[in-house]
Short mmCIF file of C-alpha atoms and ligand atoms in Angstrom, two decimals:
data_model
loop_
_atom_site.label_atom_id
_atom_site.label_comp_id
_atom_site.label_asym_id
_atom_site.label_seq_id
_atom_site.Cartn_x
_atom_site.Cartn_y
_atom_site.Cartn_z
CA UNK A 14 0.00 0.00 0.00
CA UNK A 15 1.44 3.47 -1.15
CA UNK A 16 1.05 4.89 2.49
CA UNK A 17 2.96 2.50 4.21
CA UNK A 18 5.82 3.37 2.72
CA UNK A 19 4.76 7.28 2.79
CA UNK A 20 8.47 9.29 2.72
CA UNK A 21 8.60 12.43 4.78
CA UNK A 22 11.61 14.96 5.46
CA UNK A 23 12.45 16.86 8.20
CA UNK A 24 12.30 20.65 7.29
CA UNK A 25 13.59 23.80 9.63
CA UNK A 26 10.75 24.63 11.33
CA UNK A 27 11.26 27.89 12.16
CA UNK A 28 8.31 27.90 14.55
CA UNK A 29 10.16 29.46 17.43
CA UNK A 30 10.37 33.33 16.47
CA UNK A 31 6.35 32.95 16.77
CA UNK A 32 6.32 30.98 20.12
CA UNK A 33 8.30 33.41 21.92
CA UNK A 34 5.54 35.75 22.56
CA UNK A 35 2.26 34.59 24.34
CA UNK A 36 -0.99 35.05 22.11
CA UNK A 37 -2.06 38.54 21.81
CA UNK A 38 -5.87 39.34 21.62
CA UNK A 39 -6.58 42.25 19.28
CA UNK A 40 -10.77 42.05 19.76
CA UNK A 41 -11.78 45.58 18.83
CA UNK A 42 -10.64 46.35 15.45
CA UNK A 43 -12.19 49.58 13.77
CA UNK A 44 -13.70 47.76 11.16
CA UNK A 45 -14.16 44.11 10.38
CA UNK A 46 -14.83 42.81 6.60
CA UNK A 47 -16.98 40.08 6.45
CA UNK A 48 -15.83 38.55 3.05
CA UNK A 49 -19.07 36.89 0.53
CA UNK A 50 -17.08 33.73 -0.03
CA UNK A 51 -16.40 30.23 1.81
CA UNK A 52 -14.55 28.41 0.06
CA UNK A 53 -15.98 28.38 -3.96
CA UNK A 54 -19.44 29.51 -2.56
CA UNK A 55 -20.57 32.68 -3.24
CA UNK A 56 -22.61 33.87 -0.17
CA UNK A 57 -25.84 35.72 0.12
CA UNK A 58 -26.46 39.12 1.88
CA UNK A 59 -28.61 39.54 4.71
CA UNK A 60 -27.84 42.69 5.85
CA UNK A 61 -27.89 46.21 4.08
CA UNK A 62 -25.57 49.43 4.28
CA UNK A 63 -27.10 51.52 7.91
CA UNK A 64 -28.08 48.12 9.77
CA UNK A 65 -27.42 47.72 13.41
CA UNK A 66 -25.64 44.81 14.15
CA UNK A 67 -24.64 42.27 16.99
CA UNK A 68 -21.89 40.03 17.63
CA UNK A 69 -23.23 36.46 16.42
CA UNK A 70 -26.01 37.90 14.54
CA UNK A 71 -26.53 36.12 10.79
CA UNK A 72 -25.13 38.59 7.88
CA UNK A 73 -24.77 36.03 5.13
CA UNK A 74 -25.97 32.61 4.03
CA UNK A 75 -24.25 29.94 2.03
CA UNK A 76 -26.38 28.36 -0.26
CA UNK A 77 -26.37 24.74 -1.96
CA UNK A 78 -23.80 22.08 -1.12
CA UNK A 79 -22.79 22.80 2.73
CA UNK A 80 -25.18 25.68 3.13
CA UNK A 81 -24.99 27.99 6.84
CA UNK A 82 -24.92 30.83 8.29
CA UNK A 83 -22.42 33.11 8.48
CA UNK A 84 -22.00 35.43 11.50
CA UNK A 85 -20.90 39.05 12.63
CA UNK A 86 -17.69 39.03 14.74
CA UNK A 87 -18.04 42.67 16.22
CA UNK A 88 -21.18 44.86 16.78
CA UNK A 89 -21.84 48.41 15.24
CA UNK A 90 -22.92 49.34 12.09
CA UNK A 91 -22.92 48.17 8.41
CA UNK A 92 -20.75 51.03 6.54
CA UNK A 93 -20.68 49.39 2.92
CA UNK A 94 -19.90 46.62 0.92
CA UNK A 95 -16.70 46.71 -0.79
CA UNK A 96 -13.60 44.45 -2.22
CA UNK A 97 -11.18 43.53 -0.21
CA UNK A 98 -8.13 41.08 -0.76
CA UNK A 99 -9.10 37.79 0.50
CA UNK A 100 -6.70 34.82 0.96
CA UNK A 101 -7.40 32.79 -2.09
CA UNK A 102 -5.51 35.36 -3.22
CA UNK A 103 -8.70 37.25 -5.17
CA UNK A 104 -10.63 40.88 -4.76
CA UNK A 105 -13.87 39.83 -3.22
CA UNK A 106 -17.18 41.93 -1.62
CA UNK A 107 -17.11 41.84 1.87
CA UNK A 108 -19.79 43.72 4.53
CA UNK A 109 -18.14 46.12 6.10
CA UNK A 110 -18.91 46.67 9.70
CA UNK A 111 -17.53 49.25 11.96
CA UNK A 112 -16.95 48.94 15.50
CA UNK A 113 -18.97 50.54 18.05
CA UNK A 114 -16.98 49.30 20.96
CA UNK A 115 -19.58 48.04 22.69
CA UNK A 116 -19.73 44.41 22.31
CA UNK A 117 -23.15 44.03 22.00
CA UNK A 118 -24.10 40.39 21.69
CA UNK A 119 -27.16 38.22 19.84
CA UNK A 120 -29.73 37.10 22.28
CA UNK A 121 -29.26 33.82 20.78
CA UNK A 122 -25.61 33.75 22.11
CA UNK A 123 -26.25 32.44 25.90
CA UNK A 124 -25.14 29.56 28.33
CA UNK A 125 -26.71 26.44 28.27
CA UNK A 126 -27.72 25.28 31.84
CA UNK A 127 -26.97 21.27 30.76
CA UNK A 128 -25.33 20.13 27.76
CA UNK A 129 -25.45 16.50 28.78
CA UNK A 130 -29.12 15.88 27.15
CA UNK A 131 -28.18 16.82 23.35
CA UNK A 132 -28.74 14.44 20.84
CA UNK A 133 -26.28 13.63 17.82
CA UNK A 134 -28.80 15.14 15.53
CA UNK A 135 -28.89 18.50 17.42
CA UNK A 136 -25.14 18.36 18.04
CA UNK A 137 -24.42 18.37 14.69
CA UNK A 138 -27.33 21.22 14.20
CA UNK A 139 -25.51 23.31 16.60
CA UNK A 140 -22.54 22.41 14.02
CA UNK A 141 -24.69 24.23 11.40
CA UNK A 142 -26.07 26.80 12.60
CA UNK A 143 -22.91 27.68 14.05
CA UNK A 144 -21.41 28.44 10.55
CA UNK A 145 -18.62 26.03 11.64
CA UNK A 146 -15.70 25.61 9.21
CA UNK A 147 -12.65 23.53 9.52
CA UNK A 148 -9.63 26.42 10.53
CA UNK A 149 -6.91 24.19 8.99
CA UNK A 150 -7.08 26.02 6.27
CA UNK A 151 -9.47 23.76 3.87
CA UNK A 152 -12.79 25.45 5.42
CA UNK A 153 -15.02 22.20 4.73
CA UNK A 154 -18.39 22.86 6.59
CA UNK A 155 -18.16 20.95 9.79
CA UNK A 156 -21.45 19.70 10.10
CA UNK A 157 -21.47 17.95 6.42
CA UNK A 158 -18.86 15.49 7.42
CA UNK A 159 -20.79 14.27 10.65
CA UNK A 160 -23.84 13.48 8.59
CA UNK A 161 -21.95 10.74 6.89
CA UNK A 162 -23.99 7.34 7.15
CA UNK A 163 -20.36 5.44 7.71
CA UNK A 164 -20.02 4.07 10.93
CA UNK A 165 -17.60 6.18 12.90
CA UNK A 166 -15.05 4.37 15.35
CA UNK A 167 -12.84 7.44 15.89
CA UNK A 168 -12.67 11.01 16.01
CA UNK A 169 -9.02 12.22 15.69
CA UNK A 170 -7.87 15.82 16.43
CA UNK A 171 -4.94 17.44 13.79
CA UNK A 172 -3.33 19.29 16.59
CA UNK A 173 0.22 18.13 14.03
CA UNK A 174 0.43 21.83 12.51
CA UNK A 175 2.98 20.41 10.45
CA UNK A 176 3.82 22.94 8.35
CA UNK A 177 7.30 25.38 9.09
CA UNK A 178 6.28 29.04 10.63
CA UNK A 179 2.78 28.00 11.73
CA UNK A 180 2.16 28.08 15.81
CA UNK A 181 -1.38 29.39 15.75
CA UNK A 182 -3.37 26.27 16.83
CA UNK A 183 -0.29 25.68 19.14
CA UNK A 184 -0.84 29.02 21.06
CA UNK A 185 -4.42 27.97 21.49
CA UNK A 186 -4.20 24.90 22.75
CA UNK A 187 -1.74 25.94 25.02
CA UNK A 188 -3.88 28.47 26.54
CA UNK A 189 -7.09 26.36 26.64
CA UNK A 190 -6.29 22.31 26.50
CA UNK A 191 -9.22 21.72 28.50
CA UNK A 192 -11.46 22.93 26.31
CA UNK A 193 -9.73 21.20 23.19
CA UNK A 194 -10.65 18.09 24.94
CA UNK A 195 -14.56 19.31 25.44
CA UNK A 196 -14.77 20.25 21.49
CA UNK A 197 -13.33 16.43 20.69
CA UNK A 198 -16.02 14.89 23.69
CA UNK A 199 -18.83 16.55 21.99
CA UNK A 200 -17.22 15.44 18.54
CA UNK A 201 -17.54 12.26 19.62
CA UNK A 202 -20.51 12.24 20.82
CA UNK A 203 -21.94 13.84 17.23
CA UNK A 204 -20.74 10.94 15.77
CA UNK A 205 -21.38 8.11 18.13
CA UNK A 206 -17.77 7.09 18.20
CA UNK A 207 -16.58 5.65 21.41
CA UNK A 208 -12.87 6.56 20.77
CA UNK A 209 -11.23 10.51 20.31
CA UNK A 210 -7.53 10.47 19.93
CA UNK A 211 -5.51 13.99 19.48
CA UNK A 212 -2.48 13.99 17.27
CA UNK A 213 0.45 16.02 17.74
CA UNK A 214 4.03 16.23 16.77
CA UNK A 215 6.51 14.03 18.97
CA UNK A 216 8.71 17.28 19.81
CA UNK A 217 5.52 19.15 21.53
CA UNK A 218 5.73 17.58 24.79
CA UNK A 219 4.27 20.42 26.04
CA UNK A 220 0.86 19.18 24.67
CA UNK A 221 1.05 15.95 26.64
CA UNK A 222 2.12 17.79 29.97
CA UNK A 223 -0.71 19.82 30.04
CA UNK A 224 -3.73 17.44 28.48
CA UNK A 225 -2.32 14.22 30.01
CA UNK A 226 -3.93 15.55 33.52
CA UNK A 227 -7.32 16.13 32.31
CA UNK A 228 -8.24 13.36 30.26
CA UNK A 229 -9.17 10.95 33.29
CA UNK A 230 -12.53 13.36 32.95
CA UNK A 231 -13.12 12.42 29.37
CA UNK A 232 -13.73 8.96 28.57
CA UNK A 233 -12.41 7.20 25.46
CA UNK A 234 -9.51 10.40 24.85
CA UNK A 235 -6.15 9.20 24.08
CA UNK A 236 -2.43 11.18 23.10
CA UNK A 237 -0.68 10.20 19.79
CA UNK A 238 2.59 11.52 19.15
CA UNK A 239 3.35 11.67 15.30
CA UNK A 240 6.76 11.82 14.08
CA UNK A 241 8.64 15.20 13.20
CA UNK A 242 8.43 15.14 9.54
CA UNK A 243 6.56 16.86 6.84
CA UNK A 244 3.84 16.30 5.47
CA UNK A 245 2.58 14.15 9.25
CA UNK A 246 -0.42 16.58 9.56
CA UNK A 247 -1.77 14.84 6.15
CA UNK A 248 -5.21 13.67 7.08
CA UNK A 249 -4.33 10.12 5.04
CA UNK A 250 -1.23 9.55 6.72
CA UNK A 251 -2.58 10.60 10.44
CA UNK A 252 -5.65 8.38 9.75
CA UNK A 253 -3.32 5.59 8.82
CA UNK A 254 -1.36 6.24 11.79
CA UNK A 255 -4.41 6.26 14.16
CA UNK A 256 -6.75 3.63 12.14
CA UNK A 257 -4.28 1.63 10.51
CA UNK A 258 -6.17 2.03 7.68
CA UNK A 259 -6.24 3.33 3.94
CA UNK A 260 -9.48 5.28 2.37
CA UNK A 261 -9.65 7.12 -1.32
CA UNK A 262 -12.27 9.24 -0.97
CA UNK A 263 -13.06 10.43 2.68
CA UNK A 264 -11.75 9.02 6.04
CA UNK A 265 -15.13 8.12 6.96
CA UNK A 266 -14.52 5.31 4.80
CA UNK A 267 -11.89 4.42 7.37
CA UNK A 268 -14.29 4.91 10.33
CA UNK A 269 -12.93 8.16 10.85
CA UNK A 270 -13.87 12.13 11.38
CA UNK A 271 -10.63 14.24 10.95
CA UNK A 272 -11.04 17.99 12.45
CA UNK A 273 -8.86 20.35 13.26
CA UNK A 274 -7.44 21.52 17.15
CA UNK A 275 -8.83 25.25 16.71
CA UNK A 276 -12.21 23.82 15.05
CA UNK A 277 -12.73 21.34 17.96
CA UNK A 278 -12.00 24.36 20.37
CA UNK A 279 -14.73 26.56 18.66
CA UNK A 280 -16.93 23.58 18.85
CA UNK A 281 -16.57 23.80 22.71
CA UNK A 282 -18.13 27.02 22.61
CA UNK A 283 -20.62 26.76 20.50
CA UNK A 284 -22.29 23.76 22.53
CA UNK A 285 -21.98 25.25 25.34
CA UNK A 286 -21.99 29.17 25.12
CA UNK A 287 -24.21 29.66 21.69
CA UNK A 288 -20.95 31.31 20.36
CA UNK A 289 -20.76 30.96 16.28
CA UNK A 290 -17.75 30.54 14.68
CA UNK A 291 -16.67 34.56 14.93
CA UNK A 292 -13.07 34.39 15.73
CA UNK A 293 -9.91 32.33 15.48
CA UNK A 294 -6.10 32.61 15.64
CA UNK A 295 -3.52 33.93 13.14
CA UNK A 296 -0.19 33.67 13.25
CA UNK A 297 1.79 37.03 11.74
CA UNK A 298 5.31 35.98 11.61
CA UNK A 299 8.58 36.01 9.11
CA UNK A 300 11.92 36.91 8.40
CA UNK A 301 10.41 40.54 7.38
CA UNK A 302 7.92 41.23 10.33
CA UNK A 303 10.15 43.22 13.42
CA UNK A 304 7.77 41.49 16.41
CA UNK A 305 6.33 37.81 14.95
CA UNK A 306 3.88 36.54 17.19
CA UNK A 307 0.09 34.75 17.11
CA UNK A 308 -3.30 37.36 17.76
CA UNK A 309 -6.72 36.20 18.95
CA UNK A 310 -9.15 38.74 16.47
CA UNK A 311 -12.38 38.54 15.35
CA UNK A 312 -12.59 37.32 11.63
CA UNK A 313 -12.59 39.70 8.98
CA UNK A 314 -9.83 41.84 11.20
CA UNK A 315 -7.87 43.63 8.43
CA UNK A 316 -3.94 41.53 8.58
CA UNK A 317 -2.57 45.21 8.34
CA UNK A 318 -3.58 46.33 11.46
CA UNK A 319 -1.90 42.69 13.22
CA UNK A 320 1.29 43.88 11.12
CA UNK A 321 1.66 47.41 12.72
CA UNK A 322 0.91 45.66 16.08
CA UNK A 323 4.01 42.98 15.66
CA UNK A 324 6.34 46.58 15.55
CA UNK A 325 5.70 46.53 11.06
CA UNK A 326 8.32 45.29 8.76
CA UNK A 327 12.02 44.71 9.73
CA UNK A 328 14.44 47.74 9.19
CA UNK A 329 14.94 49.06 5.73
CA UNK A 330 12.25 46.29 4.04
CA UNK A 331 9.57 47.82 2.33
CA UNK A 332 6.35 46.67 0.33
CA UNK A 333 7.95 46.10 -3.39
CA UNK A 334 11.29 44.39 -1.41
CA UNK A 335 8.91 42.18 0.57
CA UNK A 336 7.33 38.49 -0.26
CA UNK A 337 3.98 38.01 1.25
CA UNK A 338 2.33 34.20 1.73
CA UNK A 339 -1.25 33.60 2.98
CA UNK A 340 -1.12 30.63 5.15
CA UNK A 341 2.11 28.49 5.89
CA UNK A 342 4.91 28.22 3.10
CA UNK A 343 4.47 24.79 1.57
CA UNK A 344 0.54 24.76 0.97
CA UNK A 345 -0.06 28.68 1.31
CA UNK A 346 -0.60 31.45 -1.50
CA UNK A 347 1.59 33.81 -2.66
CA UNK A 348 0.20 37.36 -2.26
CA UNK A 349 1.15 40.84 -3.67
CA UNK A 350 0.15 42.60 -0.66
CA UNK A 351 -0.11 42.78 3.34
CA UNK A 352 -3.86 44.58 2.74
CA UNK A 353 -6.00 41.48 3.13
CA UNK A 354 -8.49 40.55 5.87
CA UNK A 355 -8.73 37.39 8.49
CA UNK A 356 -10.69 34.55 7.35
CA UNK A 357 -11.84 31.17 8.15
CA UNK A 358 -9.24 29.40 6.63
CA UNK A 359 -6.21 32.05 7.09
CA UNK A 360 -3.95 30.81 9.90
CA UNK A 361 -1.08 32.54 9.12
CA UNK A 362 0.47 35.52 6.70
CA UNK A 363 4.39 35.00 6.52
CA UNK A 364 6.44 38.17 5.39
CA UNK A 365 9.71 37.88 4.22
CA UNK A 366 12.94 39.81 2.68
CA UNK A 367 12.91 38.70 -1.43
CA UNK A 368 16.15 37.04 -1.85
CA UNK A 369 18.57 38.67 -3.59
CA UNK A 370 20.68 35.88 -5.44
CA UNK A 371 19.75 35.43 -8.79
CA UNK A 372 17.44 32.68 -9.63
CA UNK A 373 18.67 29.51 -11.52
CA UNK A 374 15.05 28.49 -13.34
CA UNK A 375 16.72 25.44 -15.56
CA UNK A 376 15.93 21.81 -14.04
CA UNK A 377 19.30 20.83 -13.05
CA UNK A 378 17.35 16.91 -13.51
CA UNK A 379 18.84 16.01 -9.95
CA UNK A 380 15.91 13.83 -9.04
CA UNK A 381 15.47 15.81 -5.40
CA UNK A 382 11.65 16.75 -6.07
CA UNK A 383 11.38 12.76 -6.58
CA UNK A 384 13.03 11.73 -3.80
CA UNK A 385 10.90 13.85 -1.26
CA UNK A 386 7.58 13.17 -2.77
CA UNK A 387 5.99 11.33 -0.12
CA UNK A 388 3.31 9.57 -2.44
CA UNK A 389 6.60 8.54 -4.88
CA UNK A 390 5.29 10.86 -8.05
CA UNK A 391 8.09 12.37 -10.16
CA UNK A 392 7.12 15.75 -10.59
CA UNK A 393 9.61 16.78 -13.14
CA UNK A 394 7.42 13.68 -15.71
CA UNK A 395 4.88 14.80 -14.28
CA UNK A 396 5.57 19.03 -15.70
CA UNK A 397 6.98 17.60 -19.12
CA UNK A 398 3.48 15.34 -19.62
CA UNK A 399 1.87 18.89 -18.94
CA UNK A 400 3.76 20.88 -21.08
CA UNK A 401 3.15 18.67 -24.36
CA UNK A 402 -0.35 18.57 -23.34
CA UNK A 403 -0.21 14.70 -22.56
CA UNK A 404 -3.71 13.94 -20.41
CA UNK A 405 -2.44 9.52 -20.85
CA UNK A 406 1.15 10.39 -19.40
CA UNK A 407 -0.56 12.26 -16.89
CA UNK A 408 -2.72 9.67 -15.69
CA UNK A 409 0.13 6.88 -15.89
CA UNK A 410 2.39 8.95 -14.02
CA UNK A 411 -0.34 8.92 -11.39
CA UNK A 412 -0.70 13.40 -11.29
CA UNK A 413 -3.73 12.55 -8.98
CA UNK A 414 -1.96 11.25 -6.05
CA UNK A 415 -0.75 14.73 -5.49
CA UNK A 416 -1.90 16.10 -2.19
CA UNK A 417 -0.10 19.83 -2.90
CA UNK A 418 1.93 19.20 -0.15
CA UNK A 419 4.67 21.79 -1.64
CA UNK A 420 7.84 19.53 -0.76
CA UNK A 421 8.96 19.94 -4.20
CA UNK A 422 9.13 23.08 -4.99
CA UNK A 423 10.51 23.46 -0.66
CA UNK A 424 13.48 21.33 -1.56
CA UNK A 425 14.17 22.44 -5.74
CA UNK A 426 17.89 23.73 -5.82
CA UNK A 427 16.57 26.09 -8.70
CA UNK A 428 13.66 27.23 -6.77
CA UNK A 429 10.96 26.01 -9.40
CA UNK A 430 8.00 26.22 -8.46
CA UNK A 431 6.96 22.62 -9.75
CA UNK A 432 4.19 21.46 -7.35
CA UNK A 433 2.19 24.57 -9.15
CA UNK A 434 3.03 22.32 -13.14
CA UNK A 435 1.66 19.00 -11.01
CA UNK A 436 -1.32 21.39 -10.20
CA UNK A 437 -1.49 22.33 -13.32
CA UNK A 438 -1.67 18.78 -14.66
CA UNK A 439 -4.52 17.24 -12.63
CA UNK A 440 -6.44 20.35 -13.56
CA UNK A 441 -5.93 19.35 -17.22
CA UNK A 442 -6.31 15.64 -16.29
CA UNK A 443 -9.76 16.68 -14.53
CA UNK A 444 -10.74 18.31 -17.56
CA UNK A 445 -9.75 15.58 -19.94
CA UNK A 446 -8.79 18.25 -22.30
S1 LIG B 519 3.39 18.61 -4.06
FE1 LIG B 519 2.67 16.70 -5.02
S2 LIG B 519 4.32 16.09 -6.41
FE2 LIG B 519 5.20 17.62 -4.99
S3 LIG B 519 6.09 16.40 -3.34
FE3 LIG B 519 4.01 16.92 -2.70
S4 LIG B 519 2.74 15.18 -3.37
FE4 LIG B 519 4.69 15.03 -4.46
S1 LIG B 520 14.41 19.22 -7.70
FE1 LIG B 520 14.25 20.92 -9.15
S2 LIG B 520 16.18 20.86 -10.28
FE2 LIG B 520 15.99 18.87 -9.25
S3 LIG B 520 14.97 17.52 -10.76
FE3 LIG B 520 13.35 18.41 -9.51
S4 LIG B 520 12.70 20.25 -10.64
FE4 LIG B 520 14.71 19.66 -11.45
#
């Protein structure tokens, strides 16, 4: 089986300049941008330009596959609707809200007196009407994967945050294990699975100290340490780890549900407080930012305002000098700019100095991009079946299997960017063109 021999490489992590500072919680922004997209979905106003609005009220509805509600994160007023940047790297409308500093909440945002009596129907509701969205960065409505009619042995936590730079869900769960281990109880209980288990990279012993304690209140919870290499935060090869088992499609097939630390954490809150999913952590961090460090903001807080907090750039680098990534380095998106706003799915922007040495864009055909690939592709085949348009070389040479994991174009001597051709070639391969 092609994951049981899964390669992986240990890559600089560079996680420390971020850790150094505790989490930072930046909750009254001037204005907040609520962006009209999750995901590919378009949303659908609710609100106009003049409305009064509270924190957790509904301002947008997705529609069609995955359809919720989508909340305010800050009360005041609805100023317009304009473009903003967005991290899928596109201009898109957003609802502009601006802050009255009040903190004015929903009426439906309130305790619950006992949580022990919901069902798995109404848990997963909650889910729903919650507008939750995984916050590892894929955004996949929370609630849609619980409704799966697969019989679910195991609900497993991605606390791995595998890739380099990223400490945002590790700054959380620091400040708040016991409530990562609530989210995963009432995870469990939405999908009737007797056993939760919370994955995290073996160097983070930190994470065992301080959930190891607490789990003698939650039945069924285990620790898994995963090994320090990258990609281990793949869902495939952490379900393999956990399961011992191999899926195609989803990792229900498995008898698994795969959610993320921060999600599961958010979860806590919405069973028990009414809270939607209004807020998350970001990591702003880099070579190019003077203060890196991980802030607690409502979503839609514009990343500009998180950069002037962390001190702005390093000395001397300015915008054109400056490289910009939306989420972490190996699966994130280039951006021109720092102007874009805090979304479900951003955990991180990463600025850093350009480098200066001149770039060497020829294939020097020394086989490292095929070496690394942990699902044993060879991307450079791979780019020549795309350029000459080949969809049968594509297929033979397997283009599918690639999970974007960016460790070919991380460990490229001439610093091509060659997971974007292998992109590029199950697009065409999907297309059958
Ligand atoms: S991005 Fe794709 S081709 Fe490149 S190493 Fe990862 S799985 Fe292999
Ligand atoms: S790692 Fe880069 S230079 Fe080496 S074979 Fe792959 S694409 Fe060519």
């Amino acid at each position: 089986m092609i994951l049981r021999k899964a390669k992986g490489l240990h890559i600089d992590g560079r996680k420390q300049m971020s850790k150094e500072s505790p989490l930072h919680e930046h909750l009254n922004p001037q204005f907040v941008y609520i962006p009209l997209l999750q995901q590919t979905s378009a949303l659908k106003r609710t609100v106009e330009v003049g409305d009064d609005i509270k924190i957790g009220q509904v301002v947008a509805l997705r529609e069609g596959f995955g359809a919720m509600p989508i909340h305010a994160s800050i009360s005041g007023k609805v100023t317009a609707i304009k473009k903003v940047w967005h991290c899928s790297g596109k201009m898109v409308e957003a609802i502009e809200i601006a802050n009255d500093n009040q903190q004015r909440m929903a009426d439906s945002i309130m305790p619950e007196a006992d949580v022990t009596h919901f069902t798995r129907e109404e848990l997963i509701e909650k889910m729903k009407q919650a507008g939750l969205s995984g916050l590892g960065g894929a955004g996949f409505p929370t609630y849609v994967k619980y409704q799966t009619k697969s019989s679910i042995d195991v609900v497993i936590i991605n606390a791995v945050e595998c890739e380099p730079y990223l400490t945002c869900d590790y700054m959380l769960l620091n400040e708040y294990p016991e409530k990562l281990l609530k989210g995963l109880h009432y995870f469990m209980r939405a999908a009737s699975a007797k056993r939760g288990v919370v994955c995290f990279k073996s160097y983070n012993k930190h994470i065992r100290e301080s959930l190891q304690p607490l789990l003698q209140k939650y039945e069924g919870i285990e620790l898994r340490e995963i090994k320090d290499i990258y990609p281990a935060g793949w869902e495939k090869y952490i379900v393999q780890q956990v399961t011992g088992k191999t899926y195609e499609g989803l990792p229900a097939e498995a008898g698994a549900i795969v959610d993320n630390s921060a999600t599961a954490m958010v979860f806590a809150d919405v069973v028990e407080k009414n809270i939607p999913l209004i807020s998350r952590v970001i990591t702003i961090t880099g070579e190019g930012i003077s203060k890196p460090r991980n802030y607690y903001v409502p979503l839609g807080t514009p990343v500009k305002e998180l950069i002037e907090l962390s001190g702005g750039y390093i000395n001397g680098l300015v915008h054109e000098k400056a490289w910009y990534i939306a989420g972490g380095p190996m699966t994130g998106r280039a951006i021109l700019i720092d102007d874009l706003i805090v979304s479900d799915t951003l955990g991180a922007v990463i600025v850093k100095p350009m480098p200066d040495e001149k770039m060497h864009p020829e294939c020097l055909g020394c086989g490292k991009c095929a070496d690394v690939c942990p699902v044993f592709l060879t991307p450079t085949e791979i780019r020549r079946a795309y350029e000459s348009k080949d969809v049968d070389a594509i297929k033979n040479l397997n283009a599918q299997k690639c999970m974007a994991c960016g460790l070919c174009s991380y460990i490229c001597p001439s610093h091509i960017e060659i997971t974007d051709f292998v992109g590029k070639a199950k697009d065409l391969l999907r297309k059958g063109a």
